[in-house]
Amino acid sequence: MASLSSFFVLSPRGDTIIKKEYRFSFGGTEKDLKSSVEMFFRKVKFWDTSKDGGWDGPDEAKPDQDEANDSHDAPKVDAPPVFLLDGESFLHIKRSGLIFGCSTRYNVSPSQTLELLAKIAKIFKDYCGTLSEEAIRKNFILLYELLDEMLDYGYPQVTSTEQLKMFVYNEPIITAPLVSEKQKGGNGKTASASSVHKPVSVGGVASGKSGKNEIFVDILERLNVLFSANGYVLNSSIDGCIQMKSYLSGNPELRLALNEDLVVGKGNGQGYGAVVLDDLNFHDCVNLSEFDGSRTLSFYAPDGEFVLLNYRIASEFRVPFKMMPAIEMVTPTKLEIMLTVRNEIPAENYGANVVCRVPLPRATATVFCEMVGGGAGVEQAAEHLASERVVEWKVKKFAGASELSLKIKLSLDSPSTLQTRKEIGPISLGFEIPMFNVSNLQVRYLRIAETSPSPFRWVRYVTQSSSYVCRM
Amino acid sequence: MPSKPKTAGGSDSRFFTTQKKGETHELRTDLHSNDRSTKVDAVKKVIASMTVGKDVSMLFTDVLNCIQTDNIELKKLVYLYLINYAKSQPELTLLAVNTFVKDANDPNPLIRALAVRTMGCIRVEKITEYLCEPLSRSLRDEDPYVRKTAAVCVAKLYDIAPDLVEDRGFLEILHDLISDANPSVVANGVAALSEIAETSGKDVMKISTSVLQKLLAALNECTEWGQVFILDSLSKYTPADGREAEGIIERVTPRLQHANSAVVMSAVKVILNYMNMITTEDTLRTLTRKLAPPLVTLLNSEPETQYVALRNINLIVQKRPQILENAIHFFFCKYNDPIYVKMEKLEVIIKLVGERNVEQVLLELKEYATEVDVDFVRKSVSSIGRCAIKLEKAAERCISVLLELIQSKVNYVVQEAVVVIKDIFRRYPNKYESVIATLCENLETLDEPEAKASMIWIIGEYAERIDNADELLETFLETFEEEDPSVQLQLLTATVKCFLKAPEETQEMVQRVLDMATEESDNPDLRDRGFVYWRLLSTDPEAAKAVVLSEKPVIEDDTSKLEPELLDTLISQIATLSSIYHKPPEVFVTRANIRTVTEDDVDDYEYEDENDVGVQPSADGPVDLLDIGGGGDMNGSAPQQNNGGGDVDLFGLDTGGGAPAARPTCVKTQVCDGSQSGGIIINCGFMQTNGSVSMELDLQNNGQIPVTTLAIQLNKSAFGLAPTNQQLVFSPPIAPGASGSYSVGLTVTPNMMSPVAPGSAAPPTVQAAIKNLSNNSVFYFAANFTLESIFSPDGALDRTAFINTWKGIDDTKEVYSTVQLTTSSIEAIIQKFASASIFQIARRPVPNQPGQEVVYFSCKTMTQHSFLAELTFKEGVMACKICVKSEATAYAALAKEALERCAK
């Protein structure tokens, strides 16, 4: 165990925006950080599986294959987050298009290093309000000041937003959030805690009167569901978390209560209808002394965004959307795909920004899409993206307890074979359901001690698709 | 929005405006301004210039001047500037040292800490004069912020002046910090101590019972980063017994529920390492059950964290498959997983697949094989083959899935399938030939050498069951000259097989191929093999049959093929980079003192993918495909000029091409059987001649390419061995089929000593990594060391010293054995011992035991461990009793064995 040699932030084009060196290379061969970062960026940008053997061991052992692999012009591939380059290990993560990376010559804990990078990115975001190249460039002195407190000699130090406030004197310069991020938030109701673009207030002296006294709580569930071609659920799981963003003044103790009948761990399940979590874990700040008895967590919320707890559910649950595809061969060169999607959540809820993608066979010549049902109230559109060979069907607002269908008529260059039909699918569905969660995990209450005036509490439930796929 | 307009307004980006002439002057004026905000702005501008790489050192004194201020913002800015300069221009920063010393006494703890932190970054010897005083004061500062900064500073100082740190007692103070009331101080104390322990090789982080308790108590209080440091220290501790291990595990288990994946991983590491000590079945079962959910939960984190988790899980399932035996479906790929996660999931799936879940797995793999990413599809297809090789009962099912995939006619799917089907044939010979017909329908799709070579091997192997085998080969022969060498070699062998099976139809073809191979090709391997066949066929077709068509060894399931010793090393390295690369840390953690090979050599060290070896024999070069049984030495190097004498000579010539035979005093054992090393078989032994230690290697090259230069690296061992020269140059090279030997000079150095855990015996093995510089393949072996090889010539003691030492060593530290001798002459033994630097001290008859005599000896290793021995002889008996006494108890058993060997 030892520490990092350098830390850096790169723009999407590979420019170094922030860099900091902690250790020097030894043995007299002092390498320029700049050139090794450039080398790193090239590696990440043009990761080549056939040569670097990132996951398949060294290809040196089978040089014969190189030529063959070159002949497939492989699509661009994500580089693994950890690799060895010229005697140094490089670890990196990507956030908002930026690369947060570091190098080390020691046998460090990679999880620790990656968590640290994520934490630095989070702190940067907390202090700048948004994470973008512009925001970082404008606030670089503040960020260097923060970095000096977060890393000493390459060891992680203080990484909590509110503790850092005591040591930091520069103030943030606000930049407008990226347009894309704004759009991602969709309509006002679905905006998650993380879409609040407001830097935490800074300055040991300056704090106090700044900003509103409020706290955001998101119960966020991401669904992984795999359907078979006939609509059965093959595999499903929920990745859930309770995410918070605190702008509370003072530092009051918070008490958050979950369902009383919450059960942790399979096999411990008693009581029908109880919420059964397969596993859960907690943020550092949580005091669990009352958790076993009353399912209540007490904690002092760190400033800025943080994940209070993560949970995982692997048992079956009622899926919000069902997909029912059917393929019909009209003539050997004409296929018809009929896709019905049913929204099974209660009628008062709805799915927002539902995007359905249907991959088409290579032999596709022309495509005609027809949306069935829905009526005038439904804002929807289907488009054939020829370059990606998919049909993308978007429904802005998909009402609960309703059903929509899409008919895709294909004509093919060559007669349909078994293989042609195999190339259709898997069909993926992306969506977000505001104010709804599948697991039924609830926040019974959130109490804030010493409250006058009472702060605003924004509790929101959001369900999102993670990998929501139907095989054909 | 809560932001207040800045004092100077605007954004920092304006500081990046280009620096014109005269601007330096302007900045200088501003730095000396009386207005605070002008000063602040000026310093910011200087820092901006500095971060874009401009030289602003001419303003150094002017900036430094600004440090004399009560304004903390300004002071911090100046420190920001200084800390950057501290690294790149230490001499200049030294000018500010008086300010630092003064600031280290500032009433504001923030300033005190800043001063200490910055001083620590000035990496010149001279700073130490100034640093010690403030540092020792800061370590006891009332403010935890200052203490934690000082703790890190000790590690910084150790890097410049280790002796000073020890002399001033800083290490003891660090130890005290472990029980500090403030968690951040504890974390930094542990981190600093651990790093010093690691870099110095000294046991400064020694965990005693009281330290253990302190660490466990701190674990609950510490920051998440501190918890990782503490857990990592705990993982290096060896509990006294199972009870203690259980106790610690109990304290560590709650960490598995931490949201920070690093804490979870390090907790898993501690538990896995301690599990070896636990014998109660119940406890083991409980632990096994507890470990599964947190490991699975890691798969829901960010993809980067998942990748780290998966590489670790890959090791964990090899060591303790029970943990995740019921969790295989969690490793099924999601369509939006990044490719590097998918690839690792496949590896884990293949390790977990068993008869119970193979159906489910095959369904998944079949789906993956239709995805878009070529690499992923290929690996999925080959994984189906690996399932077949692993699970005999599922083989048929796997083959039918592969055939289905071949029907897709997707070029790379077909090729990958052909390659794995060849492996399946090698695993289950003569069982699934019915699929050959389907394969033959797809010949035209094959354009990759590996797939072609595999297909041709199948045709040759099963020629008698393929109606038109000769015609099929004929189609390949049309392009013989353009083919890859591996395909050419395969074609040659397959044609010969075909000929031996049906000589009438293929006489002309074999003649043509042999002509092409021996006369038209300039590839020596191909020519050589051509000549071998030619002679075999012309002299004795029956012998040719026996050789070429001999029974092949069946290949084995490869899914958990890490060598047990390497696996254990890697398990102890869970949650480190080592577990990502699947290499022991010495291979990639580069330290100045062990680097003598060129940088590239070391950096390129890559483990051969443990998973590919075996299933794809072609990775070792085409030699496996030749498949003339275990007789690999028949493959190579028939000198072209040799045109008589028949086959006996031919093979006789293959051996003995190498260096002179090794000296007889060194007993060698096989350490490397060629399966992982590209066919290089190694016998290894150790000896000492004229005071120099060496590692004696006998190499037998059963590979396909000549061995010219190897690079060797030794892992740290209990004997502190390092090669004097890491490059082993073979001149002349060892041709394929030939053998040679090499004497690797070794030095004994404390840097290469791995400390032996208290209470345990020193492991007798020396681990070595060898890289073949001709093809950059790397392989590993472990050899048992013979301790007598490092017995030092100055190991004799005088009588009094001997007696005193003998008496001073507790009887419990004795080890005994009885050894059969080849002589009953005591003198002969004394002589043998003397030549091995084991010195006679005294000899006397045993009182009251007529006919018995005892002889006392002493010896000392170059690593300064002394051993005293008592040998008891009985007249006329060809045996003696050996008793060894030593304070170096860890080595006593090895010394006893050394004596036994020397006595024989």
PDB file of N, CA and C in Angstrom, chain A residues 346-403:
ATOM      1  N   PRO A 346     -49.664   1.995 -11.975  1.00  0.00           N
ATOM      2  CA  PRO A 346     -50.991   2.592 -11.804  1.00  0.00           C
ATOM      3  C   PRO A 346     -51.221   3.775 -12.744  1.00  0.00           C
ATOM      4  N   ALA A 347     -52.482   4.007 -13.036  1.00  0.00           N
ATOM      5  CA  ALA A 347     -52.831   5.010 -14.043  1.00  0.00           C
ATOM      6  C   ALA A 347     -52.396   6.414 -13.652  1.00  0.00           C
ATOM      7  N   GLU A 348     -52.268   6.684 -12.343  1.00  0.00           N
ATOM      8  CA  GLU A 348     -51.885   8.049 -11.960  1.00  0.00           C
ATOM      9  C   GLU A 348     -50.405   8.324 -12.220  1.00  0.00           C
ATOM     10  N   ASN A 349     -49.622   7.283 -12.459  1.00  0.00           N
ATOM     11  CA  ASN A 349     -48.212   7.495 -12.780  1.00  0.00           C
ATOM     12  C   ASN A 349     -47.985   7.384 -14.284  1.00  0.00           C
ATOM     13  N   TYR A 350     -46.792   7.743 -14.700  1.00  0.00           N
ATOM     14  CA  TYR A 350     -46.484   7.631 -16.126  1.00  0.00           C
ATOM     15  C   TYR A 350     -44.989   7.441 -16.308  1.00  0.00           C
ATOM     16  N   GLY A 351     -44.645   6.880 -17.437  1.00  0.00           N
ATOM     17  CA  GLY A 351     -43.227   6.749 -17.812  1.00  0.00           C
ATOM     18  C   GLY A 351     -42.845   7.945 -18.647  1.00  0.00           C
ATOM     19  N   ALA A 352     -41.706   8.575 -18.318  1.00  0.00           N
ATOM     20  CA  ALA A 352     -41.281   9.744 -19.077  1.00  0.00           C
ATOM     21  C   ALA A 352     -40.118   9.371 -19.991  1.00  0.00           C
ATOM     22  N   ASN A 353     -40.065  10.044 -21.115  1.00  0.00           N
ATOM     23  CA  ASN A 353     -38.972   9.851 -22.070  1.00  0.00           C
ATOM     24  C   ASN A 353     -38.708   8.380 -22.359  1.00  0.00           C
ATOM     25  N   VAL A 354     -39.729   7.681 -22.703  1.00  0.00           N
ATOM     26  CA  VAL A 354     -39.564   6.259 -23.009  1.00  0.00           C
ATOM     27  C   VAL A 354     -38.947   6.131 -24.396  1.00  0.00           C
ATOM     28  N   VAL A 355     -37.841   5.430 -24.460  1.00  0.00           N
ATOM     29  CA  VAL A 355     -37.150   5.230 -25.738  1.00  0.00           C
ATOM     30  C   VAL A 355     -36.982   3.743 -25.961  1.00  0.00           C
ATOM     31  N   CYS A 356     -37.510   3.290 -27.092  1.00  0.00           N
ATOM     32  CA  CYS A 356     -37.414   1.880 -27.399  1.00  0.00           C
ATOM     33  C   CYS A 356     -36.551   1.718 -28.644  1.00  0.00           C
ATOM     34  N   ARG A 357     -35.565   0.853 -28.586  1.00  0.00           N
ATOM     35  CA  ARG A 357     -34.671   0.681 -29.735  1.00  0.00           C
ATOM     36  C   ARG A 357     -34.737  -0.748 -30.244  1.00  0.00           C
ATOM     37  N   VAL A 358     -35.051  -0.872 -31.538  1.00  0.00           N
ATOM     38  CA  VAL A 358     -35.166  -2.192 -32.152  1.00  0.00           C
ATOM     39  C   VAL A 358     -34.065  -2.343 -33.206  1.00  0.00           C
ATOM     40  N   PRO A 359     -33.072  -3.177 -32.958  1.00  0.00           N
ATOM     41  CA  PRO A 359     -32.034  -3.403 -33.972  1.00  0.00           C
ATOM     42  C   PRO A 359     -32.603  -4.174 -35.164  1.00  0.00           C
ATOM     43  N   LEU A 360     -32.159  -3.815 -36.345  1.00  0.00           N
ATOM     44  CA  LEU A 360     -32.684  -4.434 -37.565  1.00  0.00           C
ATOM     45  C   LEU A 360     -31.604  -5.286 -38.232  1.00  0.00           C
ATOM     46  N   PRO A 361     -32.043  -6.210 -39.087  1.00  0.00           N
ATOM     47  CA  PRO A 361     -31.045  -7.067 -39.754  1.00  0.00           C
ATOM     48  C   PRO A 361     -30.181  -6.284 -40.748  1.00  0.00           C
ATOM     49  N   ARG A 362     -29.009  -6.872 -41.022  1.00  0.00           N
ATOM     50  CA  ARG A 362     -28.083  -6.247 -41.969  1.00  0.00           C
ATOM     51  C   ARG A 362     -28.711  -6.058 -43.345  1.00  0.00           C
ATOM     52  N   ALA A 363     -29.560  -7.003 -43.710  1.00  0.00           N
ATOM     53  CA  ALA A 363     -30.092  -6.995 -45.078  1.00  0.00           C
ATOM     54  C   ALA A 363     -31.227  -5.987 -45.275  1.00  0.00           C
ATOM     55  N   THR A 364     -31.506  -5.176 -44.264  1.00  0.00           N
ATOM     56  CA  THR A 364     -32.621  -4.245 -44.361  1.00  0.00           C
ATOM     57  C   THR A 364     -32.456  -3.271 -45.526  1.00  0.00           C
ATOM     58  N   ALA A 365     -33.494  -3.162 -46.322  1.00  0.00           N
ATOM     59  CA  ALA A 365     -33.437  -2.213 -47.435  1.00  0.00           C
ATOM     60  C   ALA A 365     -34.279  -0.976 -47.117  1.00  0.00           C
ATOM     61  N   THR A 366     -35.550  -1.190 -46.869  1.00  0.00           N
ATOM     62  CA  THR A 366     -36.387  -0.041 -46.514  1.00  0.00           C
ATOM     63  C   THR A 366     -37.172  -0.354 -45.246  1.00  0.00           C
ATOM     64  N   VAL A 367     -37.538   0.701 -44.546  1.00  0.00           N
ATOM     65  CA  VAL A 367     -38.237   0.540 -43.276  1.00  0.00           C
ATOM     66  C   VAL A 367     -39.445   1.466 -43.265  1.00  0.00           C
ATOM     67  N   PHE A 368     -40.552   0.909 -42.813  1.00  0.00           N
ATOM     68  CA  PHE A 368     -41.715   1.757 -42.634  1.00  0.00           C
ATOM     69  C   PHE A 368     -42.290   1.523 -41.245  1.00  0.00           C
ATOM     70  N   CYS A 369     -42.466   2.603 -40.477  1.00  0.00           N
ATOM     71  CA  CYS A 369     -42.947   2.441 -39.109  1.00  0.00           C
ATOM     72  C   CYS A 369     -44.364   2.982 -38.986  1.00  0.00           C
ATOM     73  N   GLU A 370     -45.155   2.277 -38.205  1.00  0.00           N
ATOM     74  CA  GLU A 370     -46.521   2.727 -38.003  1.00  0.00           C
ATOM     75  C   GLU A 370     -46.852   2.556 -36.528  1.00  0.00           C
ATOM     76  N   MET A 371     -47.288   3.647 -35.905  1.00  0.00           N
ATOM     77  CA  MET A 371     -47.619   3.569 -34.487  1.00  0.00           C
ATOM     78  C   MET A 371     -49.090   3.276 -34.322  1.00  0.00           C
ATOM     79  N   VAL A 372     -49.375   2.265 -33.525  1.00  0.00           N
ATOM     80  CA  VAL A 372     -50.743   1.803 -33.376  1.00  0.00           C
ATOM     81  C   VAL A 372     -51.246   2.194 -32.000  1.00  0.00           C
ATOM     82  N   GLY A 373     -52.421   2.765 -31.940  1.00  0.00           N
ATOM     83  CA  GLY A 373     -53.016   3.103 -30.638  1.00  0.00           C
ATOM     84  C   GLY A 373     -52.419   4.369 -30.070  1.00  0.00           C
ATOM     85  N   GLY A 374     -52.878   4.722 -28.915  1.00  0.00           N
ATOM     86  CA  GLY A 374     -52.324   5.896 -28.246  1.00  0.00           C
ATOM     87  C   GLY A 374     -53.198   7.114 -28.405  1.00  0.00           C
ATOM     88  N   GLY A 375     -53.730   7.322 -29.581  1.00  0.00           N
ATOM     89  CA  GLY A 375     -54.601   8.476 -29.777  1.00  0.00           C
ATOM     90  C   GLY A 375     -53.829   9.775 -29.823  1.00  0.00           C
ATOM     91  N   ALA A 376     -54.562  10.849 -29.862  1.00  0.00           N
ATOM     92  CA  ALA A 376     -53.958  12.152 -30.112  1.00  0.00           C
ATOM     93  C   ALA A 376     -53.152  12.659 -28.922  1.00  0.00           C
ATOM     94  N   GLY A 377     -53.544  12.218 -27.716  1.00  0.00           N
ATOM     95  CA  GLY A 377     -52.893  12.740 -26.521  1.00  0.00           C
ATOM     96  C   GLY A 377     -51.450  12.275 -26.365  1.00  0.00           C
ATOM     97  N   VAL A 378     -51.066  11.237 -27.075  1.00  0.00           N
ATOM     98  CA  VAL A 378     -49.733  10.671 -26.864  1.00  0.00           C
ATOM     99  C   VAL A 378     -48.732  11.275 -27.841  1.00  0.00           C
ATOM    100  N   GLU A 379     -47.720  11.871 -27.282  1.00  0.00           N
ATOM    101  CA  GLU A 379     -46.674  12.460 -28.112  1.00  0.00           C
ATOM    102  C   GLU A 379     -45.633  11.392 -28.393  1.00  0.00           C
ATOM    103  N   GLN A 380     -45.610  10.880 -29.604  1.00  0.00           N
ATOM    104  CA  GLN A 380     -44.647   9.816 -29.889  1.00  0.00           C
ATOM    105  C   GLN A 380     -44.119   9.918 -31.305  1.00  0.00           C
ATOM    106  N   ALA A 381     -42.949   9.326 -31.520  1.00  0.00           N
ATOM    107  CA  ALA A 381     -42.337   9.361 -32.837  1.00  0.00           C
ATOM    108  C   ALA A 381     -41.453   8.141 -33.010  1.00  0.00           C
ATOM    109  N   ALA A 382     -41.448   7.612 -34.222  1.00  0.00           N
ATOM    110  CA  ALA A 382     -40.555   6.483 -34.516  1.00  0.00           C
ATOM    111  C   ALA A 382     -39.700   6.857 -35.710  1.00  0.00           C
ATOM    112  N   GLU A 383     -38.425   6.484 -35.635  1.00  0.00           N
ATOM    113  CA  GLU A 383     -37.489   6.934 -36.654  1.00  0.00           C
ATOM    114  C   GLU A 383     -36.538   5.794 -36.980  1.00  0.00           C
ATOM    115  N   HIS A 384     -36.223   5.641 -38.232  1.00  0.00           N
ATOM    116  CA  HIS A 384     -35.246   4.634 -38.617  1.00  0.00           C
ATOM    117  C   HIS A 384     -33.867   5.292 -38.699  1.00  0.00           C
ATOM    118  N   LEU A 385     -32.947   4.858 -37.861  1.00  0.00           N
ATOM    119  CA  LEU A 385     -31.592   5.418 -37.907  1.00  0.00           C
ATOM    120  C   LEU A 385     -30.738   4.449 -38.724  1.00  0.00           C
ATOM    121  N   ALA A 386     -30.626   4.731 -39.984  1.00  0.00           N
ATOM    122  CA  ALA A 386     -30.000   3.774 -40.899  1.00  0.00           C
ATOM    123  C   ALA A 386     -28.556   3.478 -40.514  1.00  0.00           C
ATOM    124  N   SER A 387     -27.837   4.513 -40.055  1.00  0.00           N
ATOM    125  CA  SER A 387     -26.417   4.297 -39.770  1.00  0.00           C
ATOM    126  C   SER A 387     -26.219   3.323 -38.613  1.00  0.00           C
ATOM    127  N   GLU A 388     -27.135   3.338 -37.665  1.00  0.00           N
ATOM    128  CA  GLU A 388     -26.998   2.424 -36.528  1.00  0.00           C
ATOM    129  C   GLU A 388     -27.788   1.139 -36.719  1.00  0.00           C
ATOM    130  N   ARG A 389     -28.538   1.074 -37.811  1.00  0.00           N
ATOM    131  CA  ARG A 389     -29.415  -0.072 -38.089  1.00  0.00           C
ATOM    132  C   ARG A 389     -30.404  -0.327 -36.960  1.00  0.00           C
ATOM    133  N   VAL A 390     -31.054   0.729 -36.485  1.00  0.00           N
ATOM    134  CA  VAL A 390     -32.086   0.532 -35.471  1.00  0.00           C
ATOM    135  C   VAL A 390     -33.291   1.401 -35.792  1.00  0.00           C
ATOM    136  N   VAL A 391     -34.424   0.980 -35.242  1.00  0.00           N
ATOM    137  CA  VAL A 391     -35.579   1.872 -35.207  1.00  0.00           C
ATOM    138  C   VAL A 391     -35.682   2.406 -33.791  1.00  0.00           C
ATOM    139  N   GLU A 392     -35.778   3.708 -33.675  1.00  0.00           N
ATOM    140  CA  GLU A 392     -35.887   4.305 -32.360  1.00  0.00           C
ATOM    141  C   GLU A 392     -37.285   4.894 -32.207  1.00  0.00           C
ATOM    142  N   TRP A 393     -37.956   4.434 -31.173  1.00  0.00           N
ATOM    143  CA  TRP A 393     -39.345   4.829 -30.957  1.00  0.00           C
ATOM    144  C   TRP A 393     -39.399   5.576 -29.632  1.00  0.00           C
ATOM    145  N   LYS A 394     -39.802   6.845 -29.692  1.00  0.00           N
ATOM    146  CA  LYS A 394     -39.799   7.660 -28.489  1.00  0.00           C
ATOM    147  C   LYS A 394     -41.215   8.023 -28.089  1.00  0.00           C
ATOM    148  N   VAL A 395     -41.508   7.841 -26.813  1.00  0.00           N
ATOM    149  CA  VAL A 395     -42.798   8.277 -26.292  1.00  0.00           C
ATOM    150  C   VAL A 395     -42.511   9.237 -25.150  1.00  0.00           C
ATOM    151  N   LYS A 396     -42.960  10.445 -25.301  1.00  0.00           N
ATOM    152  CA  LYS A 396     -42.632  11.485 -24.338  1.00  0.00           C
ATOM    153  C   LYS A 396     -43.231  11.160 -22.962  1.00  0.00           C
ATOM    154  N   LYS A 397     -44.494  10.764 -22.969  1.00  0.00           N
ATOM    155  CA  LYS A 397     -45.171  10.508 -21.710  1.00  0.00           C
ATOM    156  C   LYS A 397     -46.063   9.287 -21.903  1.00  0.00           C
ATOM    157  N   PHE A 398     -45.696   8.202 -21.256  1.00  0.00           N
ATOM    158  CA  PHE A 398     -46.370   6.927 -21.463  1.00  0.00           C
ATOM    159  C   PHE A 398     -47.239   6.675 -20.234  1.00  0.00           C
ATOM    160  N   ALA A 399     -48.549   6.833 -20.376  1.00  0.00           N
ATOM    161  CA  ALA A 399     -49.432   6.784 -19.210  1.00  0.00           C
ATOM    162  C   ALA A 399     -49.472   5.390 -18.596  1.00  0.00           C
ATOM    163  N   GLY A 400     -49.676   5.344 -17.297  1.00  0.00           N
ATOM    164  CA  GLY A 400     -49.802   4.080 -16.608  1.00  0.00           C
ATOM    165  C   GLY A 400     -51.053   3.350 -17.051  1.00  0.00           C
ATOM    166  N   ALA A 401     -51.049   2.015 -16.900  1.00  0.00           N
ATOM    167  CA  ALA A 401     -52.180   1.179 -17.285  1.00  0.00           C
ATOM    168  C   ALA A 401     -52.631   1.460 -18.712  1.00  0.00           C
ATOM    169  N   SER A 402     -51.663   1.595 -19.604  1.00  0.00           N
ATOM    170  CA  SER A 402     -52.022   1.764 -21.009  1.00  0.00           C
ATOM    171  C   SER A 402     -51.057   0.950 -21.867  1.00  0.00           C
ATOM    172  N   GLU A 403     -51.370   0.925 -23.145  1.00  0.00           N
ATOM    173  CA  GLU A 403     -50.611   0.047 -24.019  1.00  0.00           C
ATOM    174  C   GLU A 403     -50.374   0.761 -25.343  1.00  0.00           C
TER     175      GLU A 403
END
